[in-house]
Short mmCIF file of C-alpha atoms and ligand atoms in Angstrom, two decimals:
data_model
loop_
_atom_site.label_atom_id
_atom_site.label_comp_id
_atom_site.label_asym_id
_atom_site.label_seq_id
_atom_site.Cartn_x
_atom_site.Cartn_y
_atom_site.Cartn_z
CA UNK A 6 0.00 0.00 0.00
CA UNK A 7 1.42 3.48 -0.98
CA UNK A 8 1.86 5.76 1.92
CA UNK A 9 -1.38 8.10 2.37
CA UNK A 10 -0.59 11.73 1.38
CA UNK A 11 0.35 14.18 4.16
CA UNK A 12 -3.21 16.41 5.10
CA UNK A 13 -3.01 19.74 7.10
CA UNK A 14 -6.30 22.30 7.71
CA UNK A 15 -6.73 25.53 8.50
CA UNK A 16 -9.48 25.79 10.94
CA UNK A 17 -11.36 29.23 11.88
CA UNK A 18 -14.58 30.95 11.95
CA UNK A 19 -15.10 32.55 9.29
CA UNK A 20 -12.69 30.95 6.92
CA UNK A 21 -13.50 32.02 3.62
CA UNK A 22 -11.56 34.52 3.85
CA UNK A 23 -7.94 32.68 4.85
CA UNK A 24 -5.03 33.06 2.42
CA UNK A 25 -3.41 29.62 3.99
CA UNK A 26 -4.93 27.59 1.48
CA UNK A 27 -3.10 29.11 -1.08
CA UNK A 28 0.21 30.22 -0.13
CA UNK A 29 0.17 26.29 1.55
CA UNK A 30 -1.03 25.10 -2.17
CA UNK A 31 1.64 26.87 -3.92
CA UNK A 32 4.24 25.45 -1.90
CA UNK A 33 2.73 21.92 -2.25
CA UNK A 34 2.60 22.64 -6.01
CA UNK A 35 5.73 24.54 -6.87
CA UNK A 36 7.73 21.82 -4.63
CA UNK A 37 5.88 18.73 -6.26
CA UNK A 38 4.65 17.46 -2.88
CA UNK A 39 1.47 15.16 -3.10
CA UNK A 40 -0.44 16.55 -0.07
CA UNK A 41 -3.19 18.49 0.87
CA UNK A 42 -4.51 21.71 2.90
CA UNK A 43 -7.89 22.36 3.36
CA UNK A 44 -9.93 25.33 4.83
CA UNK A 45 -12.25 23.88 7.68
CA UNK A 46 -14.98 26.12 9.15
CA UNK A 47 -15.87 25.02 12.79
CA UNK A 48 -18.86 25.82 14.70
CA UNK A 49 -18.32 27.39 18.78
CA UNK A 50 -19.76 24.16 19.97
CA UNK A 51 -17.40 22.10 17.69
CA UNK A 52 -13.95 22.87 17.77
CA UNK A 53 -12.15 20.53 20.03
CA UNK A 54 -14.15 17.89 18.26
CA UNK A 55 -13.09 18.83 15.36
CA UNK A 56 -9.44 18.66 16.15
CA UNK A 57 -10.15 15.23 17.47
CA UNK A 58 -11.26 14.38 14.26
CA UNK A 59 -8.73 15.55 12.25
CA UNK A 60 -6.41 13.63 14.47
CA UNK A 61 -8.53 10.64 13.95
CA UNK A 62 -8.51 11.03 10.36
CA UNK A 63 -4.52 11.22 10.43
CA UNK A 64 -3.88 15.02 9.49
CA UNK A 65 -0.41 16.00 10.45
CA UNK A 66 -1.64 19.14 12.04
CA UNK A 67 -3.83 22.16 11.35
CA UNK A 68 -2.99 26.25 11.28
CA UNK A 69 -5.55 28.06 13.61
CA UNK A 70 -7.09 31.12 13.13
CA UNK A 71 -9.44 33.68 14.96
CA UNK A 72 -11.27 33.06 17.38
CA UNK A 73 -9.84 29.87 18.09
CA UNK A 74 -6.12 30.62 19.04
CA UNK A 75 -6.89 29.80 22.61
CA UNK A 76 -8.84 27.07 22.92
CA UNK A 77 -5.85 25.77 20.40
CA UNK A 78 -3.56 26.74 22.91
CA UNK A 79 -5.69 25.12 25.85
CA UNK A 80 -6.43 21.68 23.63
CA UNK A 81 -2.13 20.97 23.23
CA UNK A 82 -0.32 18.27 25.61
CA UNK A 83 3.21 20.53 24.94
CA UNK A 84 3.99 23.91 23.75
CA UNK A 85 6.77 25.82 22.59
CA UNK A 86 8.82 28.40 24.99
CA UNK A 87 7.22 31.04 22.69
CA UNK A 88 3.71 29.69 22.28
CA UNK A 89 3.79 29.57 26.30
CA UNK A 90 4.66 33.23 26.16
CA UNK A 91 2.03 34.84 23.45
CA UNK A 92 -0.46 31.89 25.80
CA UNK A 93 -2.19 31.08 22.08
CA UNK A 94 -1.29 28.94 19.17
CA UNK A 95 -1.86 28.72 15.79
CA UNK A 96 0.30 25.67 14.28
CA UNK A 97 -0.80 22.54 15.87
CA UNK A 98 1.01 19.46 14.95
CA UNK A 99 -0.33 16.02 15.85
CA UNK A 100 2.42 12.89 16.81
CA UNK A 101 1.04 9.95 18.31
CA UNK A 102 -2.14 11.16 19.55
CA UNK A 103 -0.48 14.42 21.36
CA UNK A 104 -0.67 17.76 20.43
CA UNK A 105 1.94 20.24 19.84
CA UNK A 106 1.27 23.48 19.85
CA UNK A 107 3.54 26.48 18.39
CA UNK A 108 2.70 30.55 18.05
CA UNK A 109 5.10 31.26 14.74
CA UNK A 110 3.29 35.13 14.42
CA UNK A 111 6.49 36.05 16.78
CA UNK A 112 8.85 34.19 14.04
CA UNK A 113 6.84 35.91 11.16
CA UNK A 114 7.03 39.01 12.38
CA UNK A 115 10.73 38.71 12.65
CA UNK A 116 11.37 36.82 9.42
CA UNK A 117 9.85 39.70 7.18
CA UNK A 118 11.75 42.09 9.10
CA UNK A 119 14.81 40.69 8.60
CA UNK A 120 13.90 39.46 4.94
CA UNK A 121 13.07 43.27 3.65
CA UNK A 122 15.75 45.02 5.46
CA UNK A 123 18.76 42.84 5.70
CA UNK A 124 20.37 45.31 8.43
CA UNK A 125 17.73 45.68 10.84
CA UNK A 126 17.95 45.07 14.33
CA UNK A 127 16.02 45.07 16.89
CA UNK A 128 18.83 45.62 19.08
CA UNK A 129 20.03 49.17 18.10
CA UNK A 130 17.28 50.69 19.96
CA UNK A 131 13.73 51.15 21.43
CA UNK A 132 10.69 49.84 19.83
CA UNK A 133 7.41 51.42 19.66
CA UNK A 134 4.21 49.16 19.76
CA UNK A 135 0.44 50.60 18.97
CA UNK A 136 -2.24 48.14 20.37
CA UNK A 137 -2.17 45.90 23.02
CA UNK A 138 -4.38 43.27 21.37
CA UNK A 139 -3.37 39.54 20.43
CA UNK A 140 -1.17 40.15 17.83
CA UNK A 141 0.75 42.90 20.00
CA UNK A 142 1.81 39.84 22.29
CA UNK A 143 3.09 38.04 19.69
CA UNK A 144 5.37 40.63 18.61
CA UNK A 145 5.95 41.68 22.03
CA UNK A 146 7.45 38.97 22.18
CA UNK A 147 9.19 38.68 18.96
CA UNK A 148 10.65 41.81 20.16
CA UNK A 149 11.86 40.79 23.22
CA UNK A 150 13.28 37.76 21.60
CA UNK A 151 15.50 39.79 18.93
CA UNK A 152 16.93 41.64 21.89
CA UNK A 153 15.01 45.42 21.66
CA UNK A 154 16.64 46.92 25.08
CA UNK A 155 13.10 48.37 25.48
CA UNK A 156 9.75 48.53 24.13
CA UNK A 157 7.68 51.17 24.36
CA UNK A 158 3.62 50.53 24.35
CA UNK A 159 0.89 52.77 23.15
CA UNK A 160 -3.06 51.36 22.92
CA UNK A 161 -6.15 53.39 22.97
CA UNK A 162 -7.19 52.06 25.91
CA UNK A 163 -4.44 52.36 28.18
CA UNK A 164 -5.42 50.11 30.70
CA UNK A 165 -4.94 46.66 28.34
CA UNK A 166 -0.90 48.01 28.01
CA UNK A 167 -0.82 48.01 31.23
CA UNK A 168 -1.72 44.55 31.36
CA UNK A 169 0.89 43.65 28.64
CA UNK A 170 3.68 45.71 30.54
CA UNK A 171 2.47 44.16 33.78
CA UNK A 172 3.24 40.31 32.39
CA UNK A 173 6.09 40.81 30.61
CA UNK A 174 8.17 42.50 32.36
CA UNK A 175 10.53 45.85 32.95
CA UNK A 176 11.25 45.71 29.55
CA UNK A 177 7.81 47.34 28.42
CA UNK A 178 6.99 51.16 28.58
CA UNK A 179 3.67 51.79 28.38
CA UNK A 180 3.24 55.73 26.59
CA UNK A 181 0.08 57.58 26.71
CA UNK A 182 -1.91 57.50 23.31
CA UNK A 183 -1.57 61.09 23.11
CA UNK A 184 2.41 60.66 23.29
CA UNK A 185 3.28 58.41 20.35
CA UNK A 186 5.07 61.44 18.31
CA UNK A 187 7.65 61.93 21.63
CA UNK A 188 7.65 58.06 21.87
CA UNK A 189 9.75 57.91 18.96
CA UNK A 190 12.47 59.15 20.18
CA UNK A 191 15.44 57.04 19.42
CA UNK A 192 13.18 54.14 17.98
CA UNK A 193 14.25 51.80 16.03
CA UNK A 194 11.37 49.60 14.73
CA UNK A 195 7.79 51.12 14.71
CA UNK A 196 4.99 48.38 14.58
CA UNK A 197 1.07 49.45 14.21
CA UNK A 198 -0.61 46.40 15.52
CA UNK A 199 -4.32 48.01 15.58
CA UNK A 200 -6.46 47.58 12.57
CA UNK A 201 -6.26 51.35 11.87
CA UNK A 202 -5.45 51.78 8.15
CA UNK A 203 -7.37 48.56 7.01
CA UNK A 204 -8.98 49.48 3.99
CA UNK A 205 -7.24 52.60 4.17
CA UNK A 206 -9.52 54.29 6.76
CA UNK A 207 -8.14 55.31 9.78
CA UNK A 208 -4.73 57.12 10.73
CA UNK A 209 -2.18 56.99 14.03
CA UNK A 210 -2.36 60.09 15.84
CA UNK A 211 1.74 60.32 14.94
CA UNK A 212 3.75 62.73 13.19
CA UNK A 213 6.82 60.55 11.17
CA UNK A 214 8.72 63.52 10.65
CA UNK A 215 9.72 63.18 14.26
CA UNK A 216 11.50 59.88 14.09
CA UNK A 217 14.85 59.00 13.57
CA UNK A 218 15.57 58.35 9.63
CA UNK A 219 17.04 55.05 10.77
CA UNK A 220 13.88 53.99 11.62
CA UNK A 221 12.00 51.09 9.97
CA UNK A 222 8.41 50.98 10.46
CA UNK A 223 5.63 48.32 9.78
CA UNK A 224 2.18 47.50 10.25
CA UNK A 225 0.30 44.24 10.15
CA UNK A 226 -2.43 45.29 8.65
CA UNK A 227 -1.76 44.59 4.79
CA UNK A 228 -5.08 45.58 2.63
CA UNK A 229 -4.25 47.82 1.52
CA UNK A 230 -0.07 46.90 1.38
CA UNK A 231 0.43 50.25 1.57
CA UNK A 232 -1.56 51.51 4.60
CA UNK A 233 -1.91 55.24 5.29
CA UNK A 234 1.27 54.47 7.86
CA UNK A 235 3.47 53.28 5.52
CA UNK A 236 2.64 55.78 3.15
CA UNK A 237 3.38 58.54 5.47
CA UNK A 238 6.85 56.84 6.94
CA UNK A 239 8.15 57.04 3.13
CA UNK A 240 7.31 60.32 2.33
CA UNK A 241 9.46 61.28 5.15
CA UNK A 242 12.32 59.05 4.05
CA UNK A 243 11.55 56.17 6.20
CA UNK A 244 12.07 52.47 5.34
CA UNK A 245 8.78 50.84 5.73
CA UNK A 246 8.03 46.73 5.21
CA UNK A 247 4.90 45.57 4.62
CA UNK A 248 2.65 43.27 6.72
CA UNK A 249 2.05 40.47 4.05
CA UNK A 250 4.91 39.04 4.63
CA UNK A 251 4.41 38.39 8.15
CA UNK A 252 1.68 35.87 6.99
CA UNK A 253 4.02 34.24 4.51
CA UNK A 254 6.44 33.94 6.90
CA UNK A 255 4.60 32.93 9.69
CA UNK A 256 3.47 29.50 7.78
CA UNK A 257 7.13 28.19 7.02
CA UNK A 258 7.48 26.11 10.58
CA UNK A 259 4.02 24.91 10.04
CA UNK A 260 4.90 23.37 6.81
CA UNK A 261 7.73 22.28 7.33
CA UNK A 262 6.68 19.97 10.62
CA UNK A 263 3.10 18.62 8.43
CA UNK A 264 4.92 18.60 4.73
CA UNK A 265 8.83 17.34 5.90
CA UNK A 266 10.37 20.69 3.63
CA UNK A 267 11.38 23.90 4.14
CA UNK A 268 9.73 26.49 2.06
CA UNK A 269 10.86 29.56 0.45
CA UNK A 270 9.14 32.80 0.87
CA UNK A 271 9.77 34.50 -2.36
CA UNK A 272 8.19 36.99 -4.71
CA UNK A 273 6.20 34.26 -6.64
CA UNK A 274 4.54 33.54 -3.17
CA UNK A 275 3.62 36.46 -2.96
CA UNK A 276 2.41 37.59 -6.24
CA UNK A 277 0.15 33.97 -6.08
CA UNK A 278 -1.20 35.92 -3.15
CA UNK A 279 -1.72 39.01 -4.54
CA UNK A 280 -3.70 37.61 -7.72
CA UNK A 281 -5.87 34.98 -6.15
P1 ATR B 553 -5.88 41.38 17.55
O1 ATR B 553 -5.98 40.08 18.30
O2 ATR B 553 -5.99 41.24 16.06
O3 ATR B 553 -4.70 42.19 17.95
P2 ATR B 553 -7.81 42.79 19.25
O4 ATR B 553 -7.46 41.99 20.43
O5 ATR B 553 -9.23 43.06 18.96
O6 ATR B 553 -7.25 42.16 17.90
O7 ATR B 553 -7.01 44.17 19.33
C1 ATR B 553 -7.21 45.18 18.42
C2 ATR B 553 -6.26 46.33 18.72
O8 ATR B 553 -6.55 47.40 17.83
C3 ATR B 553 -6.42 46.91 20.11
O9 ATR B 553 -5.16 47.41 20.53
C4 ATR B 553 -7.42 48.04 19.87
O10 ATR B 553 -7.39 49.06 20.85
P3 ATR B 553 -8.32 48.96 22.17
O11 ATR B 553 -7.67 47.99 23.09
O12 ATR B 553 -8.36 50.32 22.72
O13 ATR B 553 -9.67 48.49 21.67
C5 ATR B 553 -6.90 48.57 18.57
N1 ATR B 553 -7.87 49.36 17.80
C6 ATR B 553 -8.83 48.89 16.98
N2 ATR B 553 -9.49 49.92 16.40
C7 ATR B 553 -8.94 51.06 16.88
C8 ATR B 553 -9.17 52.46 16.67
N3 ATR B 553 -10.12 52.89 15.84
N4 ATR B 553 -8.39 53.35 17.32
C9 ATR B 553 -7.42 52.94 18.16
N5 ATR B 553 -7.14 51.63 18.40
C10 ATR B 553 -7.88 50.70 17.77
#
């Protein structure tokens, strides 16, 4: 009997919506590997079920997406360091009836950095953080990870910063909303992590002329790819890298545990992105 083809899901609710499927089919298709990855749309009532299932149908694993992060964290027998910090997961990988759970936005988040502008580091100063929401922990911790000697957090409401600064440590600032444009004083990475700018609606109350030129600034948001942020950093001369390839990045450790390669993030990824 021919060995079954490797499966891997990506479960969420909605789903429609997910770019997994495809940037986890072109990699199955541009690297000739005969497996499969499938958008699964789980009900509240359903979802631990479900991952039983898949487990009982012999997926490798499964990518999970909002709102499920926690309950994926919360379902896994053993986690990784950085999972356990960010306390949600979205790469579960299934051995022998355990689960493994793994947060990779951290390792995205870093990966495009470093991919875009081979010089940066996160070392050579302050970072500034806007929102305090779930994907500010994950590049919180990211942050922390890559060695910034401080980082500095803004959020509309103040009080969830506070909570962030609380947990992790000495290391975090939090700023006053009304102080980003200080803030970025001596900053070397400046990361929107709010939805401001999605769809192009919506600007930071921050003036870029006041940062360093050294500067690199990103946002996660990524429809548009050129969110009113990133616009404004390069009029002033900033560099700026775009939040797609967070996502891109992000889904290399998945694949490589479910599919037994590493993938490439490239510009063909991301132009079979773009066009789908
Ligand atoms: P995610 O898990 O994607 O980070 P979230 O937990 O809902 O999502 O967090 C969204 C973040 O965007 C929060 O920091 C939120 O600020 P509040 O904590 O004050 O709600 C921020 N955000 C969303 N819309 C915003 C707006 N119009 N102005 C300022 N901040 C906004």
């Amino acid at each position: 009997m021919s060995e079954a083809p490797p499966l891997a899901a990506v479960l969420g609710a909605p789903i429609g919506h997910s770019k997994s499927p495809i940037l986890h089919g072109h990699w199955l298709r541009t690297m000739g590997i005969r497996g499969h990855y499938i958008p699964i749309e789980l009900g509240d009532q359903t979802f631990e079920e479900g991952i039983r299932g898949l487990q009982t149908l012999g997926f490798r694993g499964a990518n999970v997406t909002l709102p499920f992060k926690e309950r994926a964290f919360a379902i896994a027998d053993t986690h990784t360091d950085r999972a356990l910090r960010i306390g949600a997961a979205n790469t579960l990988t299934f051995t022998d009836g355990r689960i493994h759970a793994d947060n990779t936005d951290s390792y995205g988040f870093l990966n495009n950095l470093q991919q875009h502008v081979p010089d940066w580091s996160a070392e050579t100063g302050p970072a500034l953080v806007v929102g305090a929401g779930g994907a500010s922990r994950a590049i919180i911790v990211g942050l922390i990870d890559a060695g910034a000697p401080e980082v500095r957090l803004a959020n509309r409401t103040r009080a969830r910063a506070q909570q962030l600064a609380d947990e992790f440590g000495p290391k975090i600032s939090v700023i006053d909303w009304s102080d980003l444009t200080p803030a970025l004083d001596g900053v070397a990475t400046l990361v929107n992590t709010t939805s401001i700018g999605m769809g192009g609606a919506g600007e930071l109350p921050i003036d870029l002329a006041a940062a360093d030129k050294t500067t690199v600034v990103t946002d996660i948001v990524y429809t548009p790819l050129n969110t009113p942020l990133l616009h404004a950093a390069s009029t002033v001369g900033l560099r700026t890298v775009d939040g797609l390839g967070m996502l891109l990045h992000q889904a290399v450790p998945g694949f490589e545990a479910w599919f037994g390669q590493t993938p490439v993030v490239d510009e063909a990824l991301r132009q079979a992105i773009l066009t789908a």
